PDB file of C-alpha atoms and ligand atoms in Angstrom:
ATOM      1  CA  UNK F 464     -17.341-143.645 -10.009  1.00 94.00           C
ATOM      2  CA  UNK F 465     -15.353-146.866  -9.797  1.00 94.00           C
ATOM      3  CA  UNK F 466     -18.026-148.245  -7.492  1.00 96.00           C
ATOM      4  CA  UNK F 467     -20.859-147.269  -9.841  1.00 97.00           C
ATOM      5  CA  UNK F 468     -18.924-148.858 -12.735  1.00 98.00           C
ATOM      6  CA  UNK F 469     -18.434-152.043 -10.850  1.00 97.00           C
ATOM      7  CA  UNK F 470     -22.182-152.155  -9.983  1.00 98.00           C
ATOM      8  CA  UNK F 471     -23.223-151.572 -13.596  1.00 98.00           C
ATOM      9  CA  UNK F 472     -20.649-154.224 -14.764  1.00 98.00           C
ATOM     10  CA  UNK F 473     -22.546-156.793 -12.526  1.00 97.00           C
ATOM     11  CA  UNK F 474     -26.022-155.612 -13.629  1.00 98.00           C
ATOM     12  CA  UNK F 475     -25.098-155.912 -17.338  1.00 98.00           C
ATOM     13  CA  UNK F 476     -22.956-159.019 -17.106  1.00 98.00           C
ATOM     14  CA  UNK F 477     -20.111-157.087 -18.571  1.00 98.00           C
ATOM     15  CA  UNK F 478     -16.430-157.330 -18.620  1.00 98.00           C
ATOM     16  CA  UNK F 479     -13.968-154.426 -19.146  1.00 98.00           C
ATOM     17  CA  UNK F 480     -10.927-154.951 -21.369  1.00 97.00           C
ATOM     18  CA  UNK F 481      -8.215-152.339 -21.568  1.00 98.00           C
ATOM     19  CA  UNK F 482      -5.285-152.106 -24.008  1.00 97.00           C
ATOM     20  CA  UNK F 483      -1.702-151.785 -22.793  1.00 97.00           C
ATOM     21  CA  UNK F 484      -1.631-148.266 -24.093  1.00 98.00           C
ATOM     22  CA  UNK F 485      -4.644-147.103 -21.986  1.00 98.00           C
ATOM     23  CA  UNK F 486      -4.315-144.477 -19.143  1.00 97.00           C
ATOM     24  CA  UNK F 487      -3.457-145.734 -15.644  1.00 97.00           C
ATOM     25  CA  UNK F 488      -7.023-145.261 -14.183  1.00 97.00           C
ATOM     26  CA  UNK F 489      -8.533-147.337 -17.031  1.00 98.00           C
ATOM     27  CA  UNK F 490      -5.932-150.153 -16.707  1.00 98.00           C
ATOM     28  CA  UNK F 491      -6.686-150.094 -13.004  1.00 97.00           C
ATOM     29  CA  UNK F 492     -10.346-150.726 -13.336  1.00 97.00           C
ATOM     30  CA  UNK F 493     -10.086-153.237 -16.203  1.00 98.00           C
ATOM     31  CA  UNK F 494     -10.701-156.996 -15.716  1.00 97.00           C
ATOM     32  CA  UNK F 495      -7.959-157.727 -18.192  1.00 97.00           C
ATOM     33  CA  UNK F 496      -5.193-155.566 -19.695  1.00 97.00           C
ATOM     34  CA  UNK F 497      -3.261-156.803 -22.855  1.00 96.00           C
ATOM     35  CA  UNK F 498      -2.503-156.390 -26.473  1.00 94.00           C
ATOM     36  CA  UNK F 499      -5.360-156.256 -28.985  1.00 90.00           C
ATOM     37  CA  UNK F 500      -5.236-159.962 -29.840  1.00 88.00           C
ATOM     38  CA  UNK F 501      -4.965-161.166 -26.276  1.00 92.00           C
ATOM     39  CA  UNK F 502      -7.971-158.970 -25.495  1.00 93.00           C
ATOM     40  CA  UNK F 503      -9.941-160.284 -28.399  1.00 88.00           C
ATOM     41  CA  UNK F 504      -9.218-163.820 -27.388  1.00 89.00           C
ATOM     42  CA  UNK F 505     -10.285-162.913 -23.925  1.00 93.00           C
ATOM     43  CA  UNK F 506     -13.521-161.337 -25.272  1.00 92.00           C
ATOM     44  CA  UNK F 507     -14.238-164.682 -27.019  1.00 90.00           C
ATOM     45  CA  UNK F 508     -13.564-166.823 -24.005  1.00 94.00           C
ATOM     46  CA  UNK F 509     -15.034-164.934 -21.168  1.00 95.00           C
ATOM     47  CA  UNK F 510     -18.427-165.728 -19.877  1.00 95.00           C
ATOM     48  CA  UNK F 511     -20.054-162.185 -20.282  1.00 97.00           C
ATOM     49  CA  UNK F 512     -22.721-160.781 -22.406  1.00 97.00           C
ATOM     50  CA  UNK F 513     -21.164-157.401 -22.771  1.00 98.00           C
ATOM     51  CA  UNK F 514     -17.533-156.459 -23.701  1.00 97.00           C
ATOM     52  CA  UNK F 515     -16.494-152.862 -22.861  1.00 98.00           C
ATOM     53  CA  UNK F 516     -13.415-152.469 -25.072  1.00 97.00           C
ATOM     54  CA  UNK F 517     -11.130-149.695 -23.898  1.00 98.00           C
ATOM     55  CA  UNK F 518      -8.825-149.266 -26.773  1.00 97.00           C
ATOM     56  CA  UNK F 519      -9.367-148.005 -30.403  1.00 98.00           C
ATOM     57  CA  UNK F 520     -11.942-148.858 -33.099  1.00 98.00           C
ATOM     58  CA  UNK F 521     -10.058-151.601 -35.022  1.00 97.00           C
ATOM     59  CA  UNK F 522      -9.570-153.495 -31.657  1.00 96.00           C
ATOM     60  CA  UNK F 523     -13.253-153.426 -30.742  1.00 96.00           C
ATOM     61  CA  UNK F 524     -13.885-154.603 -34.372  1.00 97.00           C
ATOM     62  CA  UNK F 525     -11.549-157.478 -33.855  1.00 95.00           C
ATOM     63  CA  UNK F 526     -13.379-158.500 -30.624  1.00 95.00           C
ATOM     64  CA  UNK F 527     -16.617-158.347 -32.444  1.00 96.00           C
ATOM     65  CA  UNK F 528     -15.184-160.349 -35.362  1.00 96.00           C
ATOM     66  CA  UNK F 529     -14.292-163.175 -32.890  1.00 94.00           C
ATOM     67  CA  UNK F 530     -17.446-162.959 -30.751  1.00 94.00           C
ATOM     68  CA  UNK F 531     -20.388-161.469 -32.654  1.00 96.00           C
ATOM     69  CA  UNK F 532     -22.858-162.980 -30.087  1.00 96.00           C
ATOM     70  CA  UNK F 533     -21.664-160.520 -27.492  1.00 97.00           C
ATOM     71  CA  UNK F 534     -22.294-156.781 -27.407  1.00 98.00           C
ATOM     72  CA  UNK F 535     -19.056-154.965 -28.043  1.00 98.00           C
ATOM     73  CA  UNK F 536     -18.874-151.378 -26.635  1.00 98.00           C
ATOM     74  CA  UNK F 537     -16.223-148.790 -27.435  1.00 98.00           C
ATOM     75  CA  UNK F 538     -16.821-146.051 -24.804  1.00 98.00           C
ATOM     76  CA  UNK F 539     -15.841-143.324 -27.253  1.00 98.00           C
ATOM     77  CA  UNK F 540     -16.682-144.175 -30.835  1.00 98.00           C
ATOM     78  CA  UNK F 541     -14.222-141.494 -32.088  1.00 98.00           C
ATOM     79  CA  UNK F 542     -11.203-143.456 -30.605  1.00 98.00           C
ATOM     80  CA  UNK F 543      -9.750-144.241 -33.989  1.00 98.00           C
ATOM     81  CA  UNK F 544      -6.313-145.328 -35.271  1.00 98.00           C
ATOM     82  CA  UNK F 545      -4.344-143.139 -37.726  1.00 98.00           C
ATOM     83  CA  UNK F 546      -2.420-146.193 -38.938  1.00 98.00           C
ATOM     84  CA  UNK F 547      -5.577-148.137 -39.695  1.00 98.00           C
ATOM     85  CA  UNK F 548      -6.976-145.119 -41.410  1.00 98.00           C
ATOM     86  CA  UNK F 549      -4.024-145.112 -43.968  1.00 98.00           C
ATOM     87  CA  UNK F 550      -5.540-147.919 -45.914  1.00 98.00           C
ATOM     88  CA  UNK F 551      -8.831-148.629 -47.657  1.00 98.00           C
ATOM     89  CA  UNK F 552     -10.151-151.803 -49.280  1.00 98.00           C
ATOM     90  CA  UNK F 553     -10.336-149.986 -52.658  1.00 98.00           C
ATOM     91  CA  UNK F 554      -6.593-148.995 -52.527  1.00 98.00           C
ATOM     92  CA  UNK F 555      -5.627-152.538 -51.471  1.00 98.00           C
ATOM     93  CA  UNK F 556      -7.553-153.924 -54.407  1.00 98.00           C
ATOM     94  CA  UNK F 557      -5.548-151.757 -56.671  1.00 98.00           C
ATOM     95  CA  UNK F 558      -2.362-152.868 -55.075  1.00 98.00           C
ATOM     96  CA  UNK F 559      -3.351-156.603 -55.506  1.00 98.00           C
ATOM     97  CA  UNK F 560      -3.946-155.951 -59.256  1.00 98.00           C
ATOM     98  CA  UNK F 561      -0.318-154.620 -59.539  1.00 98.00           C
ATOM     99  CA  UNK F 562       1.027-157.795 -57.861  1.00 98.00           C
ATOM    100  CA  UNK F 563      -1.252-160.648 -58.876  1.00 95.00           C
ATOM    101  CA  UNK F 564       0.929-163.453 -57.560  1.00 94.00           C
ATOM    102  CA  UNK F 565       1.538-161.978 -54.068  1.00 98.00           C
ATOM    103  CA  UNK F 566      -0.143-162.895 -50.718  1.00 98.00           C
ATOM    104  CA  UNK F 567      -1.569-160.164 -48.591  1.00 98.00           C
ATOM    105  CA  UNK F 568      -0.512-159.936 -44.867  1.00 98.00           C
ATOM    106  CA  UNK F 569      -2.292-157.211 -42.842  1.00 98.00           C
ATOM    107  CA  UNK F 570      -1.230-156.021 -39.466  1.00 97.00           C
ATOM    108  CA  UNK F 571      -4.040-156.139 -36.929  1.00 96.00           C
ATOM    109  CA  UNK F 572      -4.066-152.424 -36.924  1.00 97.00           C
ATOM    110  CA  UNK F 573      -6.315-152.216 -40.004  1.00 97.00           C
ATOM    111  CA  UNK F 574     -10.026-151.824 -40.586  1.00 98.00           C
ATOM    112  CA  UNK F 575     -12.117-155.090 -40.580  1.00 98.00           C
ATOM    113  CA  UNK F 576     -12.858-154.757 -44.263  1.00 98.00           C
ATOM    114  CA  UNK F 577      -9.028-154.750 -45.059  1.00 98.00           C
ATOM    115  CA  UNK F 578      -8.609-157.884 -42.903  1.00 98.00           C
ATOM    116  CA  UNK F 579     -11.471-159.438 -45.012  1.00 98.00           C
ATOM    117  CA  UNK F 580      -9.532-158.547 -48.216  1.00 98.00           C
ATOM    118  CA  UNK F 581      -6.270-160.084 -46.980  1.00 98.00           C
ATOM    119  CA  UNK F 582      -5.052-163.647 -46.963  1.00 98.00           C
ATOM    120  CA  UNK F 583      -3.867-163.499 -43.416  1.00 98.00           C
ATOM    121  CA  UNK F 584      -3.605-161.196 -40.410  1.00 97.00           C
ATOM    122  CA  UNK F 585      -0.641-160.758 -38.081  1.00 96.00           C
ATOM    123  CA  UNK F 586       0.392-158.877 -34.940  1.00 94.00           C
ATOM    124  CA  UNK F 587       3.624-157.259 -34.047  1.00 93.00           C
ATOM    125  CA  UNK F 588       4.522-160.351 -32.076  1.00 91.00           C
ATOM    126  CA  UNK F 589       3.976-162.899 -34.911  1.00 94.00           C
ATOM    127  CA  UNK F 590       4.454-160.835 -38.154  1.00 96.00           C
ATOM    128  CA  UNK F 591       7.631-162.634 -39.140  1.00 97.00           C
ATOM    129  CA  UNK F 592       6.260-166.202 -38.327  1.00 96.00           C
ATOM    130  CA  UNK F 593       3.192-165.362 -40.388  1.00 97.00           C
ATOM    131  CA  UNK F 594       5.188-164.134 -43.364  1.00 98.00           C
ATOM    132  CA  UNK F 595       7.410-167.226 -43.257  1.00 98.00           C
ATOM    133  CA  UNK F 596       4.450-169.591 -42.932  1.00 97.00           C
ATOM    134  CA  UNK F 597       3.317-168.589 -46.532  1.00 98.00           C
ATOM    135  CA  UNK F 598       5.360-171.430 -48.158  1.00 96.00           C
ATOM    136  CA  UNK F 599       3.703-170.975 -51.495  1.00 96.00           C
ATOM    137  CA  UNK F 600       4.444-167.283 -51.895  1.00 98.00           C
ATOM    138  CA  UNK F 601       7.764-165.538 -52.481  1.00 97.00           C
ATOM    139  CA  UNK F 602       6.115-162.123 -52.694  1.00 98.00           C
ATOM    140  CA  UNK F 603       4.166-160.508 -49.919  1.00 98.00           C
ATOM    141  CA  UNK F 604       2.131-157.298 -49.819  1.00 98.00           C
ATOM    142  CA  UNK F 605       2.449-156.160 -46.311  1.00 98.00           C
ATOM    143  CA  UNK F 606      -0.076-153.585 -45.037  1.00 98.00           C
ATOM    144  CA  UNK F 607      -0.386-150.964 -43.733  1.00 98.00           C
ATOM    145  CA  UNK F 608       2.614-150.381 -41.426  1.00 98.00           C
ATOM    146  CA  UNK F 609       5.868-149.819 -43.514  1.00 98.00           C
ATOM    147  CA  UNK F 610       8.042-149.840 -40.490  1.00 98.00           C
ATOM    148  CA  UNK F 611       6.840-153.195 -39.261  1.00 98.00           C
ATOM    149  CA  UNK F 612       6.944-154.298 -42.913  1.00 98.00           C
ATOM    150  CA  UNK F 613      10.579-153.271 -43.360  1.00 98.00           C
ATOM    151  CA  UNK F 614      11.582-154.938 -40.027  1.00 98.00           C
ATOM    152  CA  UNK F 615      10.078-158.250 -41.338  1.00 98.00           C
ATOM    153  CA  UNK F 616      11.662-157.674 -44.718  1.00 98.00           C
ATOM    154  CA  UNK F 617      15.068-157.542 -42.909  1.00 98.00           C
ATOM    155  CA  UNK F 618      14.536-160.872 -41.359  1.00 98.00           C
ATOM    156  CA  UNK F 619      13.066-162.921 -44.283  1.00 98.00           C
ATOM    157  CA  UNK F 620      14.179-163.987 -47.689  1.00 97.00           C
ATOM    158  CA  UNK F 621      10.805-163.194 -49.156  1.00 98.00           C
ATOM    159  CA  UNK F 622      10.172-160.045 -51.232  1.00 98.00           C
ATOM    160  CA  UNK F 623       8.059-157.636 -49.091  1.00 98.00           C
ATOM    161  CA  UNK F 624       5.904-155.002 -50.847  1.00 98.00           C
ATOM    162  CA  UNK F 625       5.468-152.222 -48.362  1.00 98.00           C
ATOM    163  CA  UNK F 626       2.387-149.923 -47.904  1.00 98.00           C
ATOM    164  CA  UNK F 627       3.045-146.335 -47.104  1.00 98.00           C
ATOM    165  CA  UNK F 628       1.363-146.320 -43.718  1.00 98.00           C
ATOM    166  CA  UNK F 629       2.823-145.648 -40.203  1.00 98.00           C
ATOM    167  CA  UNK F 630       1.729-145.126 -36.626  1.00 98.00           C
ATOM    168  CA  UNK F 631       2.498-141.355 -35.976  1.00 98.00           C
ATOM    169  CA  UNK F 632       3.274-142.044 -32.320  1.00 98.00           C
ATOM    170  CA  UNK F 633       5.996-144.545 -33.057  1.00 98.00           C
ATOM    171  CA  UNK F 634       7.094-143.004 -36.310  1.00 98.00           C
ATOM    172  CA  UNK F 635       7.823-139.704 -34.335  1.00 98.00           C
ATOM    173  CA  UNK F 636      10.305-141.318 -32.000  1.00 98.00           C
ATOM    174  CA  UNK F 637      13.719-139.922 -32.958  1.00 98.00           C
ATOM    175  CA  UNK F 638      17.231-141.307 -32.931  1.00 98.00           C
ATOM    176  CA  UNK F 639      18.298-138.143 -30.965  1.00 98.00           C
ATOM    177  CA  UNK F 640      15.850-138.899 -28.174  1.00 98.00           C
ATOM    178  CA  UNK F 641      17.176-142.459 -27.837  1.00 98.00           C
ATOM    179  CA  UNK F 642      20.792-141.349 -27.987  1.00 98.00           C
ATOM    180  CA  UNK F 643      20.143-138.813 -25.243  1.00 98.00           C
ATOM    181  CA  UNK F 644      18.368-141.451 -23.041  1.00 98.00           C
ATOM    182  CA  UNK F 645      21.204-143.944 -23.588  1.00 98.00           C
ATOM    183  CA  UNK F 646      23.732-141.201 -22.436  1.00 98.00           C
ATOM    184  CA  UNK F 647      21.612-140.498 -19.309  1.00 98.00           C
ATOM    185  CA  UNK F 648      21.078-144.210 -18.497  1.00 98.00           C
ATOM    186  CA  UNK F 649      24.214-145.937 -19.779  1.00 97.00           C
ATOM    187  CA  UNK F 650      23.239-149.246 -18.144  1.00 97.00           C
ATOM    188  CA  UNK F 651      19.736-149.343 -19.481  1.00 98.00           C
ATOM    189  CA  UNK F 652      18.508-151.855 -22.052  1.00 98.00           C
ATOM    190  CA  UNK F 653      16.496-150.346 -24.963  1.00 98.00           C
ATOM    191  CA  UNK F 654      13.483-152.204 -26.211  1.00 98.00           C
ATOM    192  CA  UNK F 655      11.725-150.875 -29.199  1.00 98.00           C
ATOM    193  CA  UNK F 656       8.293-151.562 -30.850  1.00 98.00           C
ATOM    194  CA  UNK F 657       8.583-152.584 -34.566  1.00 98.00           C
ATOM    195  CA  UNK F 658       6.346-149.737 -35.519  1.00 98.00           C
ATOM    196  CA  UNK F 659       9.450-147.490 -34.848  1.00 98.00           C
ATOM    197  CA  UNK F 660      11.549-146.306 -37.783  1.00 98.00           C
ATOM    198  CA  UNK F 661      14.388-148.528 -38.950  1.00 98.00           C
ATOM    199  CA  UNK F 662      17.004-146.208 -37.709  1.00 98.00           C
ATOM    200  CA  UNK F 663      15.490-146.261 -34.241  1.00 98.00           C
ATOM    201  CA  UNK F 664      15.216-150.151 -34.377  1.00 98.00           C
ATOM    202  CA  UNK F 665      18.960-150.205 -35.289  1.00 98.00           C
ATOM    203  CA  UNK F 666      19.684-148.821 -31.784  1.00 98.00           C
ATOM    204  CA  UNK F 667      17.466-151.368 -30.028  1.00 98.00           C
ATOM    205  CA  UNK F 668      18.725-154.274 -27.971  1.00 98.00           C
ATOM    206  CA  UNK F 669      15.305-155.951 -28.419  1.00 98.00           C
ATOM    207  CA  UNK F 670      12.573-155.339 -30.914  1.00 98.00           C
ATOM    208  CA  UNK F 671       9.295-156.527 -29.457  1.00 97.00           C
ATOM    209  CA  UNK F 672       5.539-155.989 -29.457  1.00 96.00           C
ATOM    210  CA  UNK F 673       3.824-155.111 -26.145  1.00 96.00           C
ATOM    211  CA  UNK F 674       3.056-158.619 -25.023  1.00 95.00           C
ATOM    212  CA  UNK F 675       6.724-159.641 -25.560  1.00 96.00           C
ATOM    213  CA  UNK F 676       7.934-156.435 -23.854  1.00 98.00           C
ATOM    214  CA  UNK F 677       6.168-157.645 -20.735  1.00 97.00           C
ATOM    215  CA  UNK F 678       7.696-161.109 -20.962  1.00 97.00           C
ATOM    216  CA  UNK F 679      11.161-159.726 -21.632  1.00 98.00           C
ATOM    217  CA  UNK F 680      10.967-157.158 -18.761  1.00 98.00           C
ATOM    218  CA  UNK F 681      10.158-159.780 -16.159  1.00 97.00           C
ATOM    219  CA  UNK F 682      12.920-162.233 -17.279  1.00 97.00           C
ATOM    220  CA  UNK F 683      15.660-159.658 -17.980  1.00 97.00           C
ATOM    221  CA  UNK F 684      18.404-159.031 -15.519  1.00 96.00           C
ATOM    222  CA  UNK F 685      18.546-155.365 -16.561  1.00 97.00           C
ATOM    223  CA  UNK F 686      17.379-152.986 -13.888  1.00 97.00           C
ATOM    224  CA  UNK F 687      16.767-150.038 -16.149  1.00 98.00           C
ATOM    225  CA  UNK F 688      14.817-150.434 -19.428  1.00 98.00           C
ATOM    226  CA  UNK F 689      14.070-147.709 -22.093  1.00 98.00           C
ATOM    227  CA  UNK F 690      10.605-148.367 -23.476  1.00 98.00           C
ATOM    228  CA  UNK F 691      10.335-147.549 -27.131  1.00 98.00           C
ATOM    229  CA  UNK F 692       6.546-147.443 -27.425  1.00 98.00           C
ATOM    230  CA  UNK F 693       3.447-145.600 -26.295  1.00 97.00           C
ATOM    231  CA  UNK F 694       3.785-144.370 -22.713  1.00 96.00           C
ATOM    232  CA  UNK F 695       0.814-146.311 -21.420  1.00 95.00           C
ATOM    233  CA  UNK F 696       2.987-149.445 -21.613  1.00 97.00           C
ATOM    234  CA  UNK F 697       5.474-147.807 -19.099  1.00 98.00           C
ATOM    235  CA  UNK F 698       2.612-147.834 -16.442  1.00 97.00           C
ATOM    236  CA  UNK F 699       1.876-151.477 -17.178  1.00 96.00           C
ATOM    237  CA  UNK F 700       5.606-152.526 -17.075  1.00 98.00           C
ATOM    238  CA  UNK F 701       6.170-150.570 -13.891  1.00 98.00           C
ATOM    239  CA  UNK F 702       3.111-152.055 -12.099  1.00 97.00           C
ATOM    240  CA  UNK F 703       4.113-155.595 -12.987  1.00 97.00           C
ATOM    241  CA  UNK F 704       7.888-155.100 -12.131  1.00 98.00           C
ATOM    242  CA  UNK F 705       8.033-152.466  -9.278  1.00 98.00           C
ATOM    243  CA  UNK F 706      11.721-153.295  -8.566  1.00 97.00           C
ATOM    244  CA  UNK F 707      12.880-152.130 -12.048  1.00 98.00           C
ATOM    245  CA  UNK F 708      13.022-148.624 -13.592  1.00 98.00           C
ATOM    246  CA  UNK F 709      11.276-148.073 -16.807  1.00 98.00           C
ATOM    247  CA  UNK F 710      12.163-144.961 -18.885  1.00 98.00           C
ATOM    248  CA  UNK F 711       9.523-143.541 -21.174  1.00 98.00           C
ATOM    249  CA  UNK F 712      10.155-141.599 -24.460  1.00 98.00           C
ATOM    250  CA  UNK F 713       8.901-138.064 -24.233  1.00 96.00           C
ATOM    251  CA  UNK F 714       5.745-137.319 -26.445  1.00 96.00           C
ATOM    252  CA  UNK F 715       5.267-140.948 -27.261  1.00 98.00           C
ATOM    253  CA  UNK F 716       1.523-140.550 -26.633  1.00 98.00           C
ATOM    254  CA  UNK F 717      -1.395-141.911 -28.713  1.00 98.00           C
ATOM    255  CA  UNK F 718      -4.200-139.274 -28.371  1.00 97.00           C
ATOM    256  CA  UNK F 719      -6.877-141.771 -29.456  1.00 98.00           C
ATOM    257  CA  UNK F 720      -5.951-144.123 -26.643  1.00 98.00           C
ATOM    258  CA  UNK F 721      -6.269-141.376 -24.128  1.00 97.00           C
ATOM    259  CA  UNK F 722      -9.914-140.248 -25.072  1.00 98.00           C
ATOM    260  CA  UNK F 723     -11.437-143.231 -23.152  1.00 98.00           C
ATOM    261  CA  UNK F 724     -12.400-141.995 -19.654  1.00 98.00           C
ATOM    262  CA  UNK F 725     -13.999-143.440 -16.665  1.00 98.00           C
ATOM    263  CA  UNK F 726     -17.015-141.169 -17.195  1.00 98.00           C
ATOM    264  CA  UNK F 727     -17.376-142.502 -20.800  1.00 98.00           C
ATOM    265  CA  UNK F 728     -17.106-146.096 -19.532  1.00 98.00           C
ATOM    266  CA  UNK F 729     -19.943-145.524 -16.966  1.00 98.00           C
ATOM    267  CA  UNK F 730     -22.251-143.908 -19.693  1.00 98.00           C
ATOM    268  CA  UNK F 731     -21.437-146.687 -22.084  1.00 98.00           C
ATOM    269  CA  UNK F 732     -22.436-149.305 -19.576  1.00 98.00           C
ATOM    270  CA  UNK F 733     -25.570-147.453 -18.707  1.00 98.00           C
ATOM    271  CA  UNK F 734     -26.782-147.106 -22.163  1.00 98.00           C
ATOM    272  CA  UNK F 735     -25.059-150.051 -23.778  1.00 98.00           C
ATOM    273  CA  UNK F 736     -23.852-147.731 -26.447  1.00 98.00           C
ATOM    274  CA  UNK F 737     -21.849-147.025 -28.644  1.00 98.00           C
ATOM    275  CA  UNK F 738     -21.759-150.520 -30.072  1.00 98.00           C
ATOM    276  CA  UNK F 739     -19.195-151.765 -32.583  1.00 98.00           C
ATOM    277  CA  UNK F 740     -20.768-154.222 -35.040  1.00 98.00           C
ATOM    278  CA  UNK F 741     -18.931-155.512 -38.035  1.00 98.00           C
ATOM    279  CA  UNK F 742     -21.411-156.363 -40.925  1.00 98.00           C
ATOM    280  CA  UNK F 743     -21.812-160.024 -41.394  1.00 97.00           C
ATOM    281  CA  UNK F 744     -20.337-160.398 -44.905  1.00 97.00           C
ATOM    282  CA  UNK F 745     -17.251-158.541 -43.801  1.00 98.00           C
ATOM    283  CA  UNK F 746     -17.024-160.385 -40.463  1.00 98.00           C
ATOM    284  CA  UNK F 747     -16.954-163.912 -41.902  1.00 98.00           C
ATOM    285  CA  UNK F 748     -14.115-163.203 -44.268  1.00 98.00           C
ATOM    286  CA  UNK F 749     -12.119-161.078 -41.777  1.00 98.00           C
ATOM    287  CA  UNK F 750     -12.480-163.940 -39.304  1.00 97.00           C
ATOM    288  CA  UNK F 751     -10.907-166.326 -41.718  1.00 97.00           C
ATOM    289  CA  UNK F 752      -7.924-164.140 -41.944  1.00 97.00           C
ATOM    290  CA  UNK F 753      -7.634-163.859 -38.156  1.00 95.00           C
ATOM    291  CA  UNK F 754      -8.139-167.599 -37.710  1.00 94.00           C
ATOM    292  CA  UNK F 755      -5.255-168.355 -40.095  1.00 95.00           C
ATOM    293  CA  UNK F 756      -3.074-166.313 -38.029  1.00 94.00           C
ATOM    294  CA  UNK F 757      -4.202-167.885 -34.700  1.00 91.00           C
ATOM    295  CA  UNK F 758      -3.295-171.340 -36.212  1.00 91.00           C
ATOM    296  CA  UNK F 759       0.295-170.150 -36.578  1.00 87.00           C
ATOM    297  CA  UNK F 760       0.868-168.466 -33.157  1.00 71.00           C
TER     298      UNK F 760
HETATM  299  O1  CIZ P 413      -1.744-155.454 -31.255  1.00 82.23           O
HETATM  300  C1  CIZ P 413      -1.553-154.541 -30.441  1.00 82.23           C
HETATM  301  O2  CIZ P 413      -2.174-154.476 -29.477  1.00 82.23           O
HETATM  302  C2  CIZ P 413      -0.750-153.365 -30.793  1.00 82.23           C
HETATM  303  C3  CIZ P 413      -1.392-152.239 -31.465  1.00 82.23           C
HETATM  304  C4  CIZ P 413       0.610-153.354 -30.552  1.00 82.23           C
HETATM  305  C5  CIZ P 413       1.230-154.286 -29.729  1.00 82.23           C
HETATM  306  O3  CIZ P 413       2.470-154.561 -29.915  1.00 82.23           O
HETATM  307  O4  CIZ P 413       0.755-154.954 -28.781  1.00 82.23           O
END
C-alpha cells in the first residue's frame, strides 16, 4: 500500500502532511510531520497541487485558509476536534456583546468561522506572546480552551475571560497518573501540554506545545521524559531521540486523530476527495487573524 500511495502522490503532484498526534504508520509515510501551524505553513510553501492533511478538520481548514489555490484533502472528513466543536460563531458574538472593550484571541483549535470572528489567532506555543502583544487591550476573551486560557492568565497581567471549552484527551489526564509515573521514574522530567488542567500543569517541569516539546527533548540532559500530551507525540519524540526514554500517559489518545488510515489516504489520493474548502468570505477574514499571529511569532 505504501508503494501505491507513493505512486499516486507522484501522479497527483501531492504532498502528505501528518500531525504529531497521528499514528506511527501515518507519520512514517508523511513528507512532513509537525504541529498544525508548521504544517499549514509547509502546505503554503511547498511546490505541490494537492495537500493530503492527516490530522483533524480545523487543521485542514487552516491549510486551506493559507493556500486556497491548492486542493486540500482530509482522508476522513469525520476527523473532527471536540475542542473546536465547543464554540460557535453565534455564541462568540454573544460573548463579545458582554465584553465590548475586549479583544478576542482564538486558539488554532477552532473552526475557521470563529477565527474569522476573532482579532487574532494563537497556538499553544505562542499564546502568551500573542496576548501580550495586544498593547491596546487590558481585557482578552480567550477561546475556546479554558486550560490554555488559564495558563496564559497565570502569566500575564491582562484580564482573561475564559471560554468553557477543553480538549477531552488532555483534560482527562489526572494528577494521580502523573504522581504514579513520577514515583516509578524518579529521575524523569515531566513536560505537559498547556491544554492539561491547572493542577496537572502545577506538577510540570516544563509546559510546552508539541513543537517546543521536540526542541526541549533534543536539548535536555534528562534521559527520561514523561510526555503529558496525546500519545502520538511519544512516537515522534522517540523516533527523533532514540537514546532517550519517553514515557506516555495511559489513555491519552485522541480518537479523531486515529481514524486516518493508510487505506483512506490511498482512496483520498485516487479520488481527490474529501476536500476541505473554506468559503471565501470566511477565509479572507480568518486569514487576517492567522496572519496577525504570524507577524508575532
Ligand atoms: O497546534 C497544534 O498542532 C496542536 C493542536 C497542539 C500543539 O501543541 O502542537
